[in-house]
Amino acid sequence: MDAEMQNIKKWVIFYPIYINSKKTLAEGRRINASKACENPTCAEIYDCCVHLKLPCAIESEKAYPRDFMQRGRVRVLLKREDGSLCNPAISSRKQLMLNVAELVPRHPGRTKKQEPASSSSTAVASKSGKGGKKKR
């Protein structure tokens, strides 16, 4: 197990903030905001990496240095010890980020969360339409 941990330390680090469309480049986003997704989690990134058939591991106790309140990161193996790619479609960190950012919005946990949120926002909008301007 100690040898496995030593290997994980050489894997690529992937913080959720890298693909968060709510963050600026100065705050740590690494891809175009139009291609990024809203507030990704480590679990969603991990599931996307598994879907892409890449070996990965979650480190939930780790924090992003620029925003230490943001907990968790994912370690991903892009290239094996001999230099061959684990997934030939993904050869760089940038391609990994773009592919994961494309998959996260379609994550099963995310699609379930968004349905109730959209129905409650329409209810709030209808309530706000009933009231008029208050006189001062």
mmCIF file of C-alpha atoms in Angstrom:
data_model
loop_
_atom_site.group_PDB
_atom_site.id
_atom_site.type_symbol
_atom_site.label_atom_id
_atom_site.label_comp_id
_atom_site.label_asym_id
_atom_site.label_seq_id
_atom_site.Cartn_x
_atom_site.Cartn_y
_atom_site.Cartn_z
ATOM 1 C CA MET A 1 0.000 0.000 0.000
ATOM 2 C CA ASP A 2 2.897 2.374 0.710
ATOM 3 C CA ALA A 3 4.208 1.852 -2.852
ATOM 4 C CA GLU A 4 0.730 2.651 -4.193
ATOM 5 C CA MET A 5 0.608 5.906 -2.186
ATOM 6 C CA GLN A 6 4.026 6.835 -3.566
ATOM 7 C CA ASN A 7 2.693 6.346 -7.107
ATOM 8 C CA ILE A 8 -0.426 8.437 -6.416
ATOM 9 C CA LYS A 9 1.815 11.361 -5.465
ATOM 10 C CA LYS A 10 3.025 11.464 -9.086
ATOM 11 C CA TRP A 11 -0.518 11.601 -10.517
ATOM 12 C CA VAL A 12 -2.075 14.801 -11.888
ATOM 13 C CA ILE A 13 -3.919 16.940 -9.313
ATOM 14 C CA PHE A 14 -7.409 18.126 -10.281
ATOM 15 C CA TYR A 15 -9.168 20.673 -8.048
ATOM 16 C CA PRO A 16 -12.888 21.346 -8.712
ATOM 17 C CA ILE A 17 -12.141 25.067 -8.907
ATOM 18 C CA TYR A 18 -10.208 24.459 -12.174
ATOM 19 C CA ILE A 19 -13.498 23.919 -14.060
ATOM 20 C CA ASN A 20 -15.834 26.127 -11.980
ATOM 21 C CA SER A 21 -17.532 28.713 -14.207
ATOM 22 C CA LYS A 22 -18.338 30.885 -11.159
ATOM 23 C CA LYS A 23 -14.620 31.537 -10.537
ATOM 24 C CA THR A 24 -12.300 33.914 -12.373
ATOM 25 C CA LEU A 25 -8.912 33.043 -13.834
ATOM 26 C CA ALA A 26 -7.275 34.849 -10.897
ATOM 27 C CA GLU A 27 -9.281 32.701 -8.463
ATOM 28 C CA GLY A 28 -8.044 29.526 -10.146
ATOM 29 C CA ARG A 29 -10.235 28.588 -13.122
ATOM 30 C CA ARG A 30 -8.081 27.042 -15.863
ATOM 31 C CA ILE A 31 -10.468 26.663 -18.799
ATOM 32 C CA ASN A 32 -12.745 28.994 -20.744
ATOM 33 C CA ALA A 33 -15.792 30.057 -18.683
ATOM 34 C CA SER A 34 -18.154 29.077 -21.519
ATOM 35 C CA LYS A 35 -16.809 25.496 -21.406
ATOM 36 C CA ALA A 36 -16.680 25.298 -17.598
ATOM 37 C CA CYS A 37 -19.529 24.076 -15.362
ATOM 38 C CA GLU A 38 -21.164 25.513 -12.248
ATOM 39 C CA ASN A 39 -19.812 24.435 -8.857
ATOM 40 C CA PRO A 40 -18.472 20.927 -9.577
ATOM 41 C CA THR A 41 -17.756 18.603 -6.646
ATOM 42 C CA CYS A 42 -14.936 16.117 -6.114
ATOM 43 C CA ALA A 43 -17.395 13.212 -6.277
ATOM 44 C CA GLU A 44 -18.717 14.376 -9.666
ATOM 45 C CA ILE A 45 -15.190 14.798 -11.040
ATOM 46 C CA TYR A 46 -14.237 11.364 -9.697
ATOM 47 C CA ASP A 47 -17.278 9.744 -11.360
ATOM 48 C CA CYS A 48 -16.450 11.465 -14.658
ATOM 49 C CA CYS A 49 -12.845 10.201 -14.504
ATOM 50 C CA VAL A 50 -14.123 6.668 -13.829
ATOM 51 C CA HIS A 51 -16.484 7.065 -16.819
ATOM 52 C CA LEU A 52 -13.470 8.090 -18.942
ATOM 53 C CA LYS A 53 -11.716 4.910 -17.708
ATOM 54 C CA LEU A 54 -8.912 6.807 -15.965
ATOM 55 C CA PRO A 55 -7.437 5.602 -12.645
ATOM 56 C CA CYS A 56 -8.234 8.227 -10.006
ATOM 57 C CA ALA A 57 -8.442 8.816 -6.249
ATOM 58 C CA ILE A 58 -10.261 11.402 -4.103
ATOM 59 C CA GLU A 59 -8.310 13.294 -1.439
ATOM 60 C CA SER A 60 -11.125 14.894 0.560
ATOM 61 C CA GLU A 61 -8.941 16.322 3.349
ATOM 62 C CA LYS A 62 -6.884 18.469 0.955
ATOM 63 C CA ALA A 63 -7.760 22.102 0.208
ATOM 64 C CA TYR A 64 -7.080 24.430 -2.706
ATOM 65 C CA PRO A 65 -4.282 26.827 -1.641
ATOM 66 C CA ARG A 66 -5.922 30.012 -2.995
ATOM 67 C CA ASP A 67 -9.293 29.146 -1.421
ATOM 68 C CA PHE A 68 -8.698 26.908 1.591
ATOM 69 C CA MET A 69 -12.430 26.713 2.355
ATOM 70 C CA GLN A 70 -12.835 24.681 -0.849
ATOM 71 C CA ARG A 71 -12.087 21.142 0.373
ATOM 72 C CA GLY A 72 -11.157 18.129 -1.728
ATOM 73 C CA ARG A 73 -9.242 17.275 -4.853
ATOM 74 C CA VAL A 74 -8.936 14.356 -7.266
ATOM 75 C CA ARG A 75 -5.697 12.673 -8.336
ATOM 76 C CA VAL A 76 -5.791 11.289 -11.893
ATOM 77 C CA LEU A 77 -3.329 9.060 -13.744
ATOM 78 C CA LEU A 78 -2.954 10.233 -17.348
ATOM 79 C CA LYS A 79 0.229 8.346 -18.275
ATOM 80 C CA ARG A 80 1.483 5.005 -16.978
ATOM 81 C CA GLU A 81 5.043 4.402 -15.748
ATOM 82 C CA ASP A 82 6.150 3.388 -19.260
ATOM 83 C CA GLY A 83 4.777 6.629 -20.749
ATOM 84 C CA SER A 84 1.730 5.127 -22.499
ATOM 85 C CA LEU A 85 -1.590 6.950 -22.127
ATOM 86 C CA CYS A 86 -4.310 5.415 -19.936
ATOM 87 C CA ASN A 87 -6.968 6.843 -22.273
ATOM 88 C CA PRO A 88 -5.677 7.681 -25.778
ATOM 89 C CA ALA A 89 -8.361 10.370 -26.184
ATOM 90 C CA ILE A 90 -6.928 12.351 -23.239
ATOM 91 C CA SER A 91 -3.267 13.270 -23.564
ATOM 92 C CA SER A 92 -3.019 16.418 -21.428
ATOM 93 C CA ARG A 93 -4.397 18.074 -18.299
ATOM 94 C CA LYS A 94 -6.239 20.620 -20.431
ATOM 95 C CA GLN A 95 -8.031 17.896 -22.411
ATOM 96 C CA LEU A 96 -8.914 16.167 -19.130
ATOM 97 C CA MET A 97 -10.413 19.395 -17.740
ATOM 98 C CA LEU A 98 -12.423 20.049 -20.918
ATOM 99 C CA ASN A 99 -13.769 16.472 -21.047
ATOM 100 C CA VAL A 100 -14.704 16.430 -17.353
ATOM 101 C CA ALA A 101 -16.336 19.888 -17.593
ATOM 102 C CA GLU A 102 -18.437 18.555 -20.468
ATOM 103 C CA LEU A 103 -19.514 15.466 -18.487
ATOM 104 C CA VAL A 104 -20.247 17.043 -15.074
ATOM 105 C CA PRO A 105 -23.524 18.789 -16.085
ATOM 106 C CA ARG A 106 -24.828 15.388 -17.299
ATOM 107 C CA HIS A 107 -23.884 13.678 -14.005
ATOM 108 C CA PRO A 108 -26.866 11.676 -12.625
ATOM 109 C CA GLY A 109 -26.735 13.349 -9.196
ATOM 110 C CA ARG A 110 -26.680 16.802 -10.767
ATOM 111 C CA THR A 111 -29.669 16.277 -13.075
ATOM 112 C CA LYS A 112 -31.808 15.172 -10.118
ATOM 113 C CA LYS A 113 -30.804 18.231 -8.076
ATOM 114 C CA GLN A 114 -31.642 20.704 -10.844
ATOM 115 C CA GLU A 115 -35.235 19.535 -11.459
ATOM 116 C CA PRO A 116 -36.647 20.605 -8.048
ATOM 117 C CA ALA A 117 -34.632 23.837 -8.144
ATOM 118 C CA SER A 118 -36.140 24.894 -11.469
ATOM 119 C CA SER A 119 -39.718 24.245 -10.274
ATOM 120 C CA SER A 120 -39.173 26.210 -7.040
ATOM 121 C CA SER A 121 -37.692 29.179 -8.927
ATOM 122 C CA THR A 122 -40.850 29.425 -11.070
ATOM 123 C CA ALA A 123 -42.979 29.404 -7.912
ATOM 124 C CA VAL A 124 -40.905 32.238 -6.434
ATOM 125 C CA ALA A 125 -41.217 34.232 -9.660
ATOM 126 C CA SER A 126 -45.020 33.921 -9.631
ATOM 127 C CA LYS A 127 -45.213 35.091 -6.002
ATOM 128 C CA SER A 128 -43.092 38.173 -6.696
ATOM 129 C CA GLY A 129 -45.361 39.134 -9.610
ATOM 130 C CA LYS A 130 -48.434 39.518 -7.361
ATOM 131 C CA GLY A 131 -47.116 42.361 -5.213
ATOM 132 C CA GLY A 132 -46.949 45.924 -6.431
ATOM 133 C CA LYS A 133 -44.661 48.809 -5.527
ATOM 134 C CA LYS A 134 -44.855 49.858 -1.917
ATOM 135 C CA LYS A 135 -45.358 53.534 -1.157
ATOM 136 C CA ARG A 136 -42.818 55.238 1.049
#
